Amino acid sequence: MVVKINENYLKLKSSYLFVEVARREAEFVEANPDADIIKMGIGDVTKPLVPAVVDAFKSAVDEMADAETFMGYGPEQGYGFLAEAIIENDYKKYGIELDTSEVFISDGAKCDTGNIQEIFGLDNKIAVTDPVYTVYVDTNVMAGRTGEMGDDGMYEGLTYLKCNADNDFVPELPSEPVDIIYLCYPNNPTGTTLTKDQLKVFVDYAKENKVIILFDAAYEAFIHEDNVPHSIYEIEGAREVAIEFKSFSKTAGFTGTRCAYTVVPKELMAYDGEGNVVEVNPLWNRRQTTKFNGVSYPVQKAAEATYSEDGKAQIKEVLDYYMENAKVIRESLTDMGLEVYGGISSPYIWVKTPNDMDSWDFFDILLNEANVIGTPGSGFGPSGEGYLRLTAFNTLENTKEAMERISKLEF
Ligand code: PLP
């Protein structure tokens, strides 16, 4: 007998984007040990947790140190106090009513967007936007819903919805039948948004074709445009067709603290093998209660504090700081004659490479000549070729310095 692996893992493209970025950076640093590199590549926050969050975090840790207030296992779905704060603050103000049993608190939108596919059958057809947050693709490859990756950089069996400047980064509806569509808005990596009307097209399509939309709103807190929905449930009928993912990571600097949530409405239905209707919410509940034991109490108290008056004001200051960086990047690159997208309702700026240069060539020029690190667009999917992603997660000084250096380059 030999142990057999899940062969689907062998279909995964071996070189992970950020590994290759790190390899090229390390090679450059070895050759140029004194270079002052400015990293604008990986999408991780740079500002610390705000004081209101830290205070709540610390006092919850103190509760854990006292036998009277100590907390053991909590509910797998998260504590009611946090679910209620989420509903009150993230939904009610947009006219959306949710029940606490529809909110599942977790330790990250990465795990939730990655794990959600396992409650759906392997024969479902999946559509993703291209470029894409690669977790949606790789988790479906691992599960066995795809064939091999072709020379075109696309996995056989997946439907790619192209998003580039030609269609204003608004994906077209799938041209072939699909069952599940992943959408991420504001988008990673392009930083672009969909208006209510544009998202409604997808919701209406989903209702008409019995499709489920997996809507990743991890960057919702960055929205600065009036006609951009903060939740897919602002669109009429979306409760019947969509699951929504949100995270405290980028909103409140929780990338290292870990807290997020997923909304699975009671009205959302799928079908069993005989075509009988099945509620999806109890399936996700079953999955989470079986495989997940909840987020730690202090982290949930810290997350709750993001909704306090002080917490909200302090977080707004941090988000405004990042968005000032985004503005500096957008305006500087535009002044240099480069085409830029995103950065208005997103910390990501998606730059068209000059002279149709290849993404990795542009990456190398920025690294070697400006000592600035971005992320090559091609790493996010074939339609990302010819673009590069920069992030606003940095200091204003570094951001300005990076723009100054790039402005001196000749393309
Ligand atoms: N979804 C998108 C689109 C992201 O870009 C990220 C992180 O970069 C995540 C989810 C992961 O969020 P979390 O830190 O909550 O796991």
JSON list of C-alpha atoms in Angstrom, two decimals, residues 18-19 23-24 35 57 62 158 168 174 197 203 223 251 260 267 270 281-282 304 313 329 335 391:
[
{"chain": "A", "resi": 18, "resn": "PHE", "atom": "CA", "xyz": [4.59, 36.56, -4.24]},
{"chain": "A", "resi": 19, "resn": "VAL", "atom": "CA", "xyz": [7.29, 33.91, -3.96]},
{"chain": "A", "resi": 23, "resn": "ARG", "atom": "CA", "xyz": [12.95, 35.87, -5.09]},
{"chain": "A", "resi": 24, "resn": "ARG", "atom": "CA", "xyz": [13.64, 38.77, -7.47]},
{"chain": "A", "resi": 35, "resn": "ALA", "atom": "CA", "xyz": [19.52, 50.01, -1.94]},
{"chain": "A", "resi": 57, "resn": "PHE", "atom": "CA", "xyz": [-8.39, 43.60, 23.19]},
{"chain": "A", "resi": 62, "resn": "ASP", "atom": "CA", "xyz": [-7.65, 40.47, 31.45]},
{"chain": "A", "resi": 158, "resn": "LEU", "atom": "CA", "xyz": [-13.16, 27.27, -15.35]},
{"chain": "A", "resi": 168, "resn": "ASP", "atom": "CA", "xyz": [-13.81, 49.35, -18.36]},
{"chain": "A", "resi": 174, "resn": "PRO", "atom": "CA", "xyz": [-20.70, 34.32, -18.69]},
{"chain": "A", "resi": 197, "resn": "ASP", "atom": "CA", "xyz": [-26.70, 48.99, -11.73]},
{"chain": "A", "resi": 203, "resn": "VAL", "atom": "CA", "xyz": [-27.92, 39.54, -9.40]},
{"chain": "A", "resi": 223, "resn": "ILE", "atom": "CA", "xyz": [-15.61, 52.83, -0.94]},
{"chain": "A", "resi": 251, "resn": "THR", "atom": "CA", "xyz": [-10.88, 47.78, 7.33]},
{"chain": "A", "resi": 260, "resn": "ALA", "atom": "CA", "xyz": [-13.84, 38.32, 9.38]},
{"chain": "A", "resi": 267, "resn": "GLU", "atom": "CA", "xyz": [-33.42, 32.52, 1.51]},
{"chain": "A", "resi": 270, "resn": "ALA", "atom": "CA", "xyz": [-29.30, 25.15, -3.89]},
{"chain": "A", "resi": 281, "resn": "ASN", "atom": "CA", "xyz": [-27.31, 28.41, 5.47]},
{"chain": "A", "resi": 282, "resn": "PRO", "atom": "CA", "xyz": [-27.58, 25.15, 7.52]},
{"chain": "A", "resi": 304, "resn": "GLU", "atom": "CA", "xyz": [-16.55, 44.78, 18.37]},
{"chain": "A", "resi": 313, "resn": "ALA", "atom": "CA", "xyz": [-13.29, 57.80, 14.32]},
{"chain": "A", "resi": 329, "resn": "ILE", "atom": "CA", "xyz": [-0.08, 57.45, -6.52]},
{"chain": "A", "resi": 335, "resn": "ASP", "atom": "CA", "xyz": [0.87, 63.24, -14.46]},
{"chain": "A", "resi": 391, "resn": "THR", "atom": "CA", "xyz": [-0.74, 49.49, -3.02]}
]
